[in-house]
Tab-separated table of C-alpha atoms in Angstrom:
chain	number	residue	atom	x	y	z
A	137	MET	CA	0.000	0.000	0.000
A	138	LYS	CA	1.389	3.367	-1.034
A	139	ILE	CA	1.436	6.091	1.602
A	140	SER	CA	1.609	9.699	0.461
A	141	LEU	CA	4.310	12.051	1.663
A	142	SER	CA	1.774	14.264	3.463
A	143	ALA	CA	0.364	11.250	5.338
A	144	ARG	CA	3.847	10.208	6.383
A	145	LEU	CA	4.707	13.693	7.563
A	146	VAL	CA	1.442	13.918	9.529
A	147	GLY	CA	2.165	10.559	11.135
A	148	ILE	CA	5.699	11.628	12.045
A	149	MET	CA	4.430	14.905	13.468
A	150	VAL	CA	1.686	13.221	15.560
A	151	PHE	CA	4.125	10.635	16.863
A	152	SER	CA	6.709	13.305	17.731
A	153	ILE	CA	4.133	15.456	19.570
A	154	LEU	CA	2.683	12.524	21.540
A	155	PHE	CA	6.125	11.145	22.344
A	156	SER	CA	7.438	14.514	23.530
A	157	SER	CA	4.250	15.058	25.583
A	158	LEU	CA	4.607	11.625	27.196
A	159	ILE	CA	8.253	12.276	28.018
A	160	THR	CA	7.303	15.666	29.487
A	161	ILE	CA	4.551	14.108	31.640
A	162	LEU	CA	6.822	11.347	32.895
A	163	LEU	CA	9.724	13.667	33.664
A	164	VAL	CA	7.673	16.416	35.308
A	165	GLY	CA	5.552	13.890	37.197
A	166	SER	CA	8.607	11.981	38.348
A	167	LEU	CA	10.361	15.157	39.468
A	168	THR	CA	7.220	16.356	41.259
A	169	VAL	CA	6.722	13.076	43.135
A	170	SER	CA	10.424	12.932	43.933
A	171	ARG	CA	10.370	16.490	45.259
A	172	PHE	CA	7.284	15.916	47.394
A	173	ARG	CA	8.721	12.701	48.757
A	174	SER	CA	11.984	14.458	49.566
A	175	LEU	CA	10.075	17.186	51.407
A	176	ALA	CA	7.968	14.572	53.234
A	177	LEU	CA	11.046	12.634	54.315
A	178	GLN	CA	12.690	15.815	55.509
A	179	ARG	CA	9.531	16.674	57.431
A	180	ASP	CA	9.466	13.198	58.986
A	181	ARG	CA	13.105	13.536	59.930
A	182	ASN	CA	12.528	16.916	61.523
A	183	THR	CA	9.456	15.596	63.346
A	184	ALA	CA	11.427	12.669	64.739
A	185	MET	CA	14.247	14.976	65.881
A	186	THR	CA	11.795	17.383	67.526
A	187	PHE	CA	10.017	14.581	69.318
A	188	ALA	CA	13.356	13.073	70.334
A	189	ARG	CA	14.384	16.376	71.909
A	190	THR	CA	11.053	16.441	73.750
A	191	LEU	CA	11.706	12.937	75.078
A	192	SER	CA	15.218	13.934	76.080
A	193	MET	CA	13.838	16.903	78.004
A	194	ALA	CA	11.228	14.640	79.635
A	195	ALA	CA	13.999	12.213	80.579
A	196	GLY	CA	15.959	15.042	82.140
A	197	GLU	CA	12.909	15.918	84.241
A	198	GLY	CA	12.354	12.305	85.251
A	199	ARG	CA	9.080	11.808	83.396
A	200	LEU	CA	10.201	9.827	80.314
A	201	GLU	CA	8.097	6.771	81.210
A	202	GLN	CA	5.064	8.965	81.812
A	203	MET	CA	5.577	10.595	78.378
A	204	LEU	CA	5.861	7.240	76.626
A	205	LEU	CA	2.732	5.909	78.337
A	206	SER	CA	0.788	9.000	77.356
A	207	LEU	CA	1.238	8.365	73.602
A	208	GLN	CA	-1.959	7.451	71.790
A	209	HIS	CA	-1.804	3.903	70.552
A	210	ASP	CA	-4.022	1.898	68.258
A	211	GLU	CA	-3.180	-1.712	67.616
A	212	ASN	CA	-4.720	-1.554	64.125
A	213	THR	CA	-2.799	1.571	63.042
A	214	PRO	CA	0.962	1.485	62.486
A	215	GLY	CA	2.728	3.894	64.782
A	216	SER	CA	1.318	6.470	67.152
A	217	SER	CA	-0.298	9.779	66.258
A	218	MET	CA	1.904	12.843	66.239
A	219	PRO	CA	1.348	16.413	64.993
A	220	ASP	CA	3.467	17.783	62.183
A	221	MET	CA	6.102	19.862	64.002
A	222	HIS	CA	8.786	20.449	61.353
A	223	ASN	CA	7.789	24.120	61.168
A	224	ARG	CA	7.452	24.444	64.979
A	225	PRO	CA	10.126	26.687	66.552
A	226	ASP	CA	12.253	24.799	68.979
A	227	SER	CA	13.934	26.533	71.891
A	228	PRO	CA	15.162	25.427	75.344
A	229	GLY	CA	12.296	24.929	77.736
A	230	THR	CA	9.703	24.455	74.973
A	231	ASP	CA	7.685	21.308	75.538
A	232	LEU	CA	5.441	19.309	73.238
A	233	THR	CA	1.802	20.381	73.567
A	234	ILE	CA	-0.146	17.301	74.643
A	235	LEU	CA	-3.858	17.022	75.292
A	236	PRO	CA	-5.745	14.688	77.700
A	237	ASP	CA	-6.850	11.324	76.278
A	238	PRO	CA	-10.634	11.006	76.811
A	239	ARG	CA	-10.506	7.248	76.179
A	240	ARG	CA	-8.207	6.621	79.153
A	241	GLY	CA	-9.463	9.305	81.515
A	242	ARG	CA	-5.967	10.418	82.331
A	243	GLY	CA	-4.617	13.897	82.529
A	244	ASP	CA	-1.412	12.762	80.876
A	245	MET	CA	-0.001	14.854	78.070
A	246	LEU	CA	-0.991	13.510	74.635
A	247	PRO	CA	-0.592	14.907	71.111
A	248	PRO	CA	-3.649	16.128	69.210
A	249	PRO	CA	-5.139	13.577	66.777
A	250	LYS	CA	-4.433	15.588	63.598
A	251	ALA	CA	-2.088	18.306	62.413
A	252	GLY	CA	-0.902	19.690	59.082
A	253	LEU	CA	-2.034	17.005	56.646
A	254	ASP	CA	-5.359	15.220	56.611
A	255	ARG	CA	-3.986	12.139	58.283
A	256	MET	CA	-1.864	11.256	61.283
A	257	ILE	CA	1.918	11.115	61.233
A	258	PRO	CA	2.932	7.681	62.646
A	259	ILE	CA	5.502	7.606	65.478
A	260	VAL	CA	7.554	4.610	66.633
A	261	VAL	CA	9.741	4.776	69.743
A	262	SER	CA	12.290	2.126	70.649
A	263	ASP	CA	14.909	1.722	73.341
A	264	GLU	CA	18.620	1.833	72.660
A	265	ALA	CA	18.656	-1.903	71.746
A	266	GLY	CA	15.831	-1.562	69.200
A	267	LEU	CA	12.978	-2.958	71.317
A	268	VAL	CA	9.754	-1.181	70.265
A	269	LEU	CA	8.349	0.734	73.257
A	270	GLN	CA	5.515	2.599	71.563
A	271	GLY	CA	3.955	2.376	68.111
A	272	VAL	CA	3.757	-0.467	65.648
A	273	PHE	CA	6.405	-1.119	62.983
A	274	TYR	CA	5.721	-3.312	59.959
A	275	ASP	CA	8.370	-4.462	57.498
A	276	SER	CA	7.931	-4.415	53.703
A	277	PHE	CA	6.164	-7.793	53.835
A	278	GLY	CA	3.547	-6.551	56.320
A	279	LYS	CA	5.076	-8.397	59.253
A	280	ARG	CA	4.956	-6.625	62.585
A	281	LEU	CA	8.384	-6.172	64.192
A	282	SER	CA	8.955	-5.850	67.908
A	283	GLN	CA	12.713	-5.630	67.551
A	284	LEU	CA	14.307	-3.130	65.115
A	285	SER	CA	17.596	-3.874	63.369
A	286	PRO	CA	20.602	-1.553	63.631
A	287	GLU	CA	20.055	-0.540	59.987
A	288	ILE	CA	16.536	0.686	60.852
A	289	LEU	CA	17.746	2.444	64.000
A	290	LYS	CA	20.188	4.473	61.905
A	291	LEU	CA	17.149	6.134	60.285
A	292	GLY	CA	15.788	7.288	63.631
A	293	ALA	CA	16.525	10.290	65.814
A	294	PRO	CA	18.154	9.362	69.146
A	295	PHE	CA	16.946	10.741	72.503
A	296	TYR	CA	19.129	10.809	75.598
A	297	ARG	CA	19.007	10.142	79.353
A	298	ASP	CA	21.888	11.246	81.560
A	299	GLY	CA	24.002	11.942	78.456
A	300	MET	CA	23.585	8.481	77.006
A	301	VAL	CA	21.316	7.220	74.192
A	302	ALA	CA	18.106	5.979	75.725
A	303	GLY	CA	16.316	5.095	72.474
A	304	TYR	CA	15.275	6.177	69.003
A	305	VAL	CA	12.303	7.903	67.407
A	306	LEU	CA	11.096	7.139	63.881
A	307	ALA	CA	8.378	9.249	62.273
A	308	GLY	CA	6.342	9.096	59.076
A	309	GLU	CA	8.005	7.145	56.280
A	310	TYR	CA	10.812	6.075	58.584
A	311	ALA	CA	8.258	4.436	60.912
A	312	GLY	CA	7.565	1.601	58.477
A	313	PRO	CA	6.279	1.266	54.883
A	314	ARG	CA	3.118	3.199	54.126
A	315	GLY	CA	0.412	2.212	51.716
A	316	VAL	CA	0.153	5.693	50.137
A	317	PRO	CA	3.218	7.874	49.564
A	318	GLU	CA	3.491	10.980	51.679
A	319	GLY	CA	2.084	13.993	49.892
A	320	GLY	CA	-0.165	11.803	47.711
A	321	PRO	CA	-3.296	13.927	48.163
A	322	GLN	CA	-1.351	16.968	46.912
A	323	VAL	CA	0.699	15.217	44.208
A	324	LEU	CA	-2.131	13.469	42.382
A	325	PRO	CA	-4.066	16.653	41.485
A	326	MET	CA	-0.827	18.249	40.336
A	327	ILE	CA	0.013	15.274	38.095
A	328	SER	CA	-3.529	15.387	36.741
A	329	GLY	CA	-3.059	19.080	35.922
A	330	ILE	CA	0.259	18.363	34.210
A	331	LEU	CA	-1.374	15.610	32.148
A	332	THR	CA	-4.244	17.878	31.107
A	333	SER	CA	-1.878	20.726	30.196
A	334	ALA	CA	0.342	18.402	28.175
A	335	LEU	CA	-2.614	16.994	26.243
A	336	LEU	CA	-3.984	20.457	25.494
A	337	SER	CA	-0.530	21.617	24.376
A	338	ALA	CA	-0.195	18.545	22.151
A	339	LEU	CA	-3.604	19.218	20.606
A	340	LEU	CA	-2.752	22.868	19.880
A	341	ALA	CA	0.647	21.872	18.488
A	342	LEU	CA	-1.027	19.294	16.249
A	343	ILE	CA	-3.523	21.832	14.878
A	344	LEU	CA	-0.797	24.413	14.235
A	345	GLY	CA	1.486	21.769	12.753
A	346	LEU	CA	-1.188	20.563	10.343
A	347	PHE	CA	-1.795	24.143	9.201
A	348	LEU	CA	1.902	24.818	8.619
A	349	LEU	CA	2.417	21.407	7.001
A	350	ARG	CA	-0.379	22.007	4.539
A	351	ARG	CA	1.112	25.377	3.679
A	352	ALA	CA	4.606	23.924	3.328
A	353	LEU	CA	3.469	21.035	1.112
A	354	ARG	CA	1.652	23.292	-1.335
A	355	PRO	CA	4.847	24.049	-3.350
A	356	LEU	CA	5.687	20.336	-3.379
A	357	LYS	CA	2.364	19.574	-5.031
A	358	SER	CA	3.137	22.202	-7.681
A	359	LEU	CA	6.579	20.656	-8.081
A	360	TYR	CA	5.059	17.203	-8.561
A	361	LYS	CA	2.763	18.594	-11.237
A	362	GLY	CA	5.769	20.183	-12.932
A	363	VAL	CA	7.751	16.932	-12.862
A	364	MET	CA	4.871	15.033	-14.445
A	365	THR	CA	4.510	17.742	-17.109
A	366	ILE	CA	8.237	17.648	-17.914
A	367	SER	CA	8.131	13.848	-18.097
A	368	GLU	CA	5.514	14.171	-20.845
A	369	GLY	CA	7.928	16.228	-22.952
A	370	GLU	CA	6.626	19.742	-22.269
A	371	TYR	CA	10.019	21.266	-21.452
A	372	SER	CA	8.704	24.824	-21.615
A	373	TYR	CA	6.746	24.380	-18.369
A	374	ARG	CA	7.953	26.583	-15.479
A	375	LEU	CA	6.974	26.872	-11.835
A	376	LYS	CA	5.996	30.215	-10.388
A	377	PRO	CA	8.446	31.024	-7.588
A	378	GLY	CA	6.703	31.814	-4.311
A	379	LYS	CA	7.599	34.535	-1.883
A	380	ALA	CA	10.811	33.731	-0.048
A	381	SER	CA	9.942	33.466	3.610
A	382	GLY	CA	11.640	31.888	6.573
A	383	LEU	CA	9.432	28.828	6.071
A	384	GLN	CA	9.806	28.507	2.306
A	385	ASP	CA	13.386	29.563	1.568
A	386	ASP	CA	14.444	25.976	0.797
A	387	LEU	CA	11.294	25.329	-1.245
A	388	THR	CA	11.918	28.544	-3.199
A	389	GLN	CA	15.416	27.329	-4.013
A	390	LEU	CA	13.947	23.980	-5.041
A	391	THR	CA	11.526	25.771	-7.361
A	392	GLU	CA	14.348	27.791	-8.897
A	393	GLY	CA	16.398	24.627	-9.317
A	394	PHE	CA	13.474	22.938	-11.050
A	395	ASN	CA	13.094	25.863	-13.453
A	396	GLU	CA	16.817	25.763	-14.212
A	397	MET	CA	16.581	22.035	-14.864
A	398	ALA	CA	13.576	22.554	-17.142
A	399	ALA	CA	15.448	25.288	-19.048
A	400	SER	CA	18.467	23.004	-19.399
A	401	LEU	CA	16.281	20.162	-20.691
A	402	GLU	CA	14.591	22.525	-23.124
A	403	ALA	CA	17.964	23.755	-24.403
A	404	SER	CA	19.242	20.176	-24.621
A	405	GLU	CA	16.171	19.116	-26.593
A	406	SER	CA	16.588	22.093	-28.913
A	407	TRP	CA	20.284	21.291	-29.343
A	408	LYS	CA	19.471	17.659	-30.082
A	409	ARG	CA	17.012	18.630	-32.781
A	410	GLN	CA	19.516	21.081	-34.241
A	411	ILE	CA	22.250	18.421	-34.244
A	412	ILE	CA	19.990	15.946	-36.003
A	413	SER	CA	19.037	18.563	-38.553
A	414	ASP	CA	22.638	19.677	-39.149
A	415	THR	CA	23.895	16.096	-39.335
A	416	ALA	CA	21.221	15.162	-41.826
A	417	HIS	CA	22.108	18.237	-43.890
A	418	GLU	CA	25.824	17.449	-43.897
A	419	LEU	CA	25.247	13.793	-44.766
A	420	ARG	CA	22.769	14.597	-47.495
A	421	THR	CA	25.347	16.140	-49.882
A	422	PRO	CA	27.871	13.276	-50.132
A	423	VAL	CA	25.150	10.632	-50.071
A	424	SER	CA	23.228	12.420	-52.839
A	425	LEU	CA	26.366	12.686	-54.970
A	426	ILE	CA	27.213	9.031	-54.480
A	427	MET	CA	23.672	7.869	-55.223
A	428	GLY	CA	23.354	10.206	-58.210
A	429	ASN	CA	26.565	9.003	-59.824
A	430	LEU	CA	25.730	5.354	-59.212
A	431	GLU	CA	22.258	5.839	-60.676
A	432	MET	CA	23.754	7.433	-63.799
A	433	ILE	CA	26.216	4.552	-64.146
A	434	LEU	CA	23.433	1.993	-63.759
A	435	ASP	CA	21.314	3.821	-66.338
A	436	GLY	CA	24.261	3.869	-68.748
A	437	VAL	CA	24.553	7.658	-68.756
A	438	TYR	CA	28.042	7.576	-67.220
A	439	ASP	CA	30.757	5.053	-67.801
A	440	ALA	CA	32.235	3.353	-64.747
A	441	ASP	CA	35.707	4.641	-65.626
A	442	ARG	CA	38.537	5.531	-63.279
A	443	GLY	CA	37.632	9.216	-63.061
A	444	ARG	CA	34.052	8.441	-62.048
A	445	MET	CA	35.266	5.920	-59.457
A	446	GLU	CA	37.685	8.469	-57.995
A	447	THR	CA	34.803	10.954	-57.606
A	448	LEU	CA	32.719	8.340	-55.787
A	449	TYR	CA	35.701	7.454	-53.601
A	450	ARG	CA	36.290	11.073	-52.583
A	451	GLN	CA	32.655	11.492	-51.603
A	452	SER	CA	32.755	8.208	-49.665
A	453	GLU	CA	35.933	9.359	-47.939
A	454	HIS	CA	34.258	12.657	-47.004
A	455	LEU	CA	31.248	10.735	-45.680
A	456	ALA	CA	33.495	8.444	-43.589
A	457	ALA	CA	35.382	11.444	-42.193
A	458	LEU	CA	32.110	13.091	-41.187
A	459	ILE	CA	30.925	9.940	-39.420
A	460	ARG	CA	34.316	9.616	-37.731
A	461	ASP	CA	34.144	13.231	-36.501
A	462	LEU	CA	30.651	12.655	-35.126
A	463	GLN	CA	31.840	9.584	-33.230
A	464	THR	CA	34.817	11.498	-31.844
A	465	LEU	CA	32.596	14.374	-30.761
A	466	ALA	CA	30.111	12.051	-29.034
A	467	SER	CA	32.819	10.119	-27.174
A	468	GLU	CA	34.595	13.279	-26.020
A	469	GLU	CA	31.366	14.899	-24.799
A	470	SER	CA	30.440	11.804	-22.801
A	471	HIS	CA	34.033	11.504	-21.490
A	472	GLN	CA	34.153	7.917	-22.749
A	473	ALA	CA	37.202	8.474	-24.929
A	474	TYR	CA	40.499	7.037	-23.707
A	475	THR	CA	43.008	9.655	-22.599
A	476	GLU	CA	46.650	8.693	-22.337
A	477	ALA	CA	48.102	11.045	-19.739
A	478	LYS	CA	51.865	11.152	-20.120
A	479	GLU	CA	54.421	13.898	-19.823
A	480	PHE	CA	55.536	15.297	-23.175
A	481	SER	CA	57.327	18.362	-24.524
A	482	LEU	CA	55.120	21.077	-26.004
A	483	ARG	CA	58.198	22.602	-27.597
A	484	ASP	CA	59.017	19.396	-29.474
A	485	LEU	CA	55.382	19.028	-30.539
A	486	ALA	CA	55.279	22.546	-31.980
A	487	SER	CA	58.561	21.948	-33.818
A	488	GLN	CA	57.324	18.661	-35.270
A	489	MET	CA	54.049	20.209	-36.475
A	490	GLY	CA	56.041	22.960	-38.240
A	491	ASP	CA	58.097	20.342	-40.038
A	492	ASP	CA	54.996	18.361	-41.044
A	493	PHE	CA	53.306	21.386	-42.626
A	494	SER	CA	56.375	22.984	-44.190
A	495	VAL	CA	55.917	21.178	-47.496
A	496	LEU	CA	52.189	22.130	-47.717
A	497	THR	CA	52.860	25.793	-46.977
A	498	GLU	CA	55.636	25.983	-49.576
A	499	LYS	CA	53.381	24.338	-52.132
A	500	LYS	CA	50.736	27.054	-51.581
A	501	GLY	CA	53.283	29.859	-51.529
A	502	LEU	CA	53.068	30.580	-47.811
A	503	ARG	CA	55.793	31.301	-45.295
A	504	LEU	CA	55.813	29.160	-42.143
A	505	GLU	CA	57.547	30.614	-39.077
A	506	LEU	CA	58.311	28.933	-35.750
A	507	SER	CA	58.681	30.875	-32.524
A	508	LEU	CA	59.704	28.407	-29.828
A	509	GLY	CA	60.294	29.419	-26.227
A	510	GLU	CA	61.815	27.559	-23.308
A	511	GLU	CA	61.171	23.874	-22.677
A	512	ALA	CA	57.660	23.146	-21.339
A	513	LEU	CA	56.719	19.688	-20.094
A	514	PHE	CA	52.989	19.023	-19.840
A	515	ARG	CA	51.233	15.906	-18.581
A	516	GLY	CA	48.417	15.120	-20.984
A	517	ASP	CA	47.527	13.275	-24.189
A	518	ARG	CA	50.135	14.039	-26.832
A	519	ASN	CA	48.224	12.431	-29.721
A	520	LYS	CA	45.059	14.454	-29.066
A	521	THR	CA	47.045	17.663	-28.670
A	522	ARG	CA	48.768	16.898	-31.984
A	523	GLN	CA	45.342	16.348	-33.601
A	524	VAL	CA	44.236	19.775	-32.384
A	525	MET	CA	47.373	21.458	-33.757
A	526	LYS	CA	46.804	19.694	-37.069
A	527	ASN	CA	43.221	21.069	-37.212
A	528	LEU	CA	44.401	24.605	-36.430
A	529	LEU	CA	47.190	24.503	-39.021
A	530	SER	CA	44.852	23.028	-41.651
A	531	ASN	CA	42.377	25.887	-41.105
A	532	ALA	CA	45.185	28.466	-41.292
A	533	LEU	CA	46.469	26.863	-44.487
A	534	LYS	CA	42.958	26.882	-45.977
A	535	PHE	CA	42.164	30.551	-45.255
A	536	THR	CA	45.571	32.194	-45.773
A	537	PRO	CA	46.031	33.506	-49.334
A	538	PRO	CA	49.274	32.877	-51.278
A	539	GLY	CA	52.109	35.084	-50.115
A	540	GLY	CA	50.790	35.101	-46.581
A	541	ARG	CA	52.375	33.870	-43.371
A	542	ILE	CA	51.548	31.219	-40.769
A	543	THR	CA	53.266	31.419	-37.377
A	544	VAL	CA	53.454	28.641	-34.786
A	545	ARG	CA	54.368	29.838	-31.282
A	546	GLN	CA	55.185	28.007	-28.089
A	547	TYR	CA	56.020	29.842	-24.868
A	548	CYS	CA	55.484	29.858	-21.114
A	549	GLY	CA	53.519	32.574	-19.333
A	550	GLU	CA	52.219	33.359	-15.864
A	551	LYS	CA	48.962	31.487	-16.497
A	552	GLY	CA	50.548	28.358	-17.971
A	553	PHE	CA	51.900	26.909	-21.238
A	554	PHE	CA	50.807	28.401	-24.565
A	555	LEU	CA	50.558	27.025	-28.121
A	556	GLU	CA	49.407	29.464	-30.816
A	557	VAL	CA	48.696	29.325	-34.542
A	558	GLU	CA	48.484	32.729	-36.233
A	559	ASP	CA	47.780	33.478	-39.901
A	560	THR	CA	47.461	36.529	-42.142
A	561	GLY	CA	44.134	35.544	-43.650
A	562	PRO	CA	40.860	37.502	-43.497
A	563	GLY	CA	40.565	36.914	-39.742
A	564	ILE	CA	37.517	36.150	-37.638
A	565	PRO	CA	34.922	38.834	-36.820
A	566	GLU	CA	34.768	39.551	-33.099
A	567	ASP	CA	31.122	38.503	-32.814
A	568	LYS	CA	31.905	35.131	-34.446
A	569	ARG	CA	34.941	34.157	-32.358
A	570	GLU	CA	32.861	31.941	-30.070
A	571	ARG	CA	30.452	30.660	-32.704
A	572	ILE	CA	33.240	29.063	-34.735
A	573	PHE	CA	33.473	26.408	-31.996
A	574	ASP	CA	29.827	25.418	-32.467
A	575	ARG	CA	29.083	22.155	-34.203
A	576	PHE	CA	28.603	22.373	-37.999
A	577	TYR	CA	29.242	26.125	-37.968
A	578	LYS	CA	31.095	27.428	-41.026
A	579	LEU	CA	32.353	30.990	-41.056
A	580	ASP	CA	32.131	31.424	-44.825
A	581	LYS	CA	30.171	28.654	-46.492
A	582	SER	CA	30.671	30.097	-49.952
A	583	ARG	CA	34.463	29.819	-49.703
A	584	ASN	CA	34.606	26.906	-47.320
A	585	SER	CA	32.392	24.279	-48.860
A	586	GLU	CA	34.744	21.503	-47.761
A	587	GLY	CA	34.843	20.106	-44.254
A	588	SER	CA	32.113	19.186	-41.824
A	589	GLY	CA	32.243	22.164	-39.479
A	590	LEU	CA	33.155	19.886	-36.567
A	591	GLY	CA	36.917	20.366	-36.450
A	592	LEU	CA	37.064	23.308	-34.049
A	593	ALA	CA	34.266	21.919	-31.862
A	594	ILE	CA	36.215	18.666	-31.503
A	595	SER	CA	39.465	20.559	-30.929
A	596	ARG	CA	38.005	22.579	-28.051
A	597	LEU	CA	36.666	19.399	-26.408
A	598	LEU	CA	40.029	17.624	-26.769
A	599	ILE	CA	41.801	20.510	-25.055
A	600	SER	CA	39.102	21.013	-22.414
A	601	ASN	CA	39.221	17.344	-21.399
A	602	GLN	CA	42.925	17.851	-20.618
A	603	GLY	CA	42.201	20.845	-18.391
A	604	GLY	CA	43.139	23.467	-20.976
A	605	THR	CA	41.317	26.105	-23.011
A	606	LEU	CA	41.109	26.896	-26.739
A	607	SER	CA	40.123	30.410	-27.770
A	608	ALA	CA	40.051	32.566	-30.904
A	609	HIS	CA	41.503	36.093	-31.152
A	610	GLY	CA	42.383	38.675	-33.766
A	611	ALA	CA	45.985	38.922	-34.929
A	612	GLU	CA	47.815	42.259	-34.697
A	613	GLY	CA	48.226	42.779	-38.432
A	614	GLY	CA	44.883	41.192	-39.312
A	615	GLY	CA	44.180	37.519	-39.578
A	616	ALA	CA	43.243	34.964	-36.945
A	617	LEU	CA	44.992	33.776	-33.806
A	618	LEU	CA	43.984	30.437	-32.241
A	619	ARG	CA	45.452	30.007	-28.742
A	620	ILE	CA	45.790	26.898	-26.583
A	621	LEU	CA	46.446	27.415	-22.866
A	622	PHE	CA	47.491	24.493	-20.664
A	623	PRO	CA	47.712	24.966	-16.881
A	624	VAL	CA	51.013	24.311	-15.182
A	625	ASN	CA	50.949	20.799	-13.671
């Protein structure tokens, strides 16, 4: 079953809100209970110490036994009743306020039945050996203990007779396990309030989150529509960029990126159609000539003599060269062509190319000059660099009129290593110096009917794939200057 992105985001948001609310309730509730229990234990400790001082004072006055006998005692209730005295000021001579017990008819001093909280604070008194004198102490299993262990006595407050420990007092939680934690009546309403507040906060956060999520997903829905439109071949489709806000900055960038992608696809589609059209145009001429001549030979109009065969061969050779250039261009653009990276001398390459073209320039009545600088070793593909120099020299030879000059330069500069081919031909107009590197572009088709128009495009790719650049410039005295720049490596 497919789940939409919005449903997943809503589920994640609901889970995150509920999980964070649960963690908040548990932590706050735990801290609240822990704090109340800590306060209750401190109160019980203070109560035990206060009562122990009262017993010590009674012992000093010789009425300790009378004080112990006066404690209220109920066999069914753990401990004896004792008011909450942790906030009671204690000073020398201050005695515990004790009321008469109507059940026993005595005038002995007894504590009031209730104080502070809504229930009694249990009191257990033992002698110095741990024998329970007053109160009832139950262990964690509900068993009544008449003898307290030393570990339990450590939790009590000692009282003294004649400077020696006469016994111990345990109050509240220290007087045995209780069924309900101290402070329960106050803690439970507070936990209930925390739970209610957390649930209300979670509900409000969910409503606000759903509103913001719906607003945030709106551009994504437009983006999905755009992707589906592009996939159907409508590359002209564009998204309308929304207002850049703190919430939608990333989505705005995504929209801009989509529009850039769509523009790139549209340009690529246009380029592909143009390439197909140009390729078909370039292939049409040699194929038409070959087919026309063969048809004439088959019809008996032309004889299949050597001259006719040479014409067909030249057209076939031109067709093969065009196909070969297209293959080279495709492999270089896809970076699938093999590059042999080895260190070679640019100076030796320039010198060799001058020697190779010296015979051709002399035959056309041109002067070939070499201007070689210091030794420059470059790590790249020597064969491809040589192919580029051959293309540049062939173009210079084609466009330079008899009596002109072709100059091959090699030198080192601040930006890297340079190879240049300069001629004294008609030159390249400034507005065409980038277009000449386009595929199938011919500067002057009337004078340059030969060639495929791919040579310079291939040359630029061959240099670019080695990390260099190929650019066209105007020569000082007129003519064209083609410059190769390799970075220092």
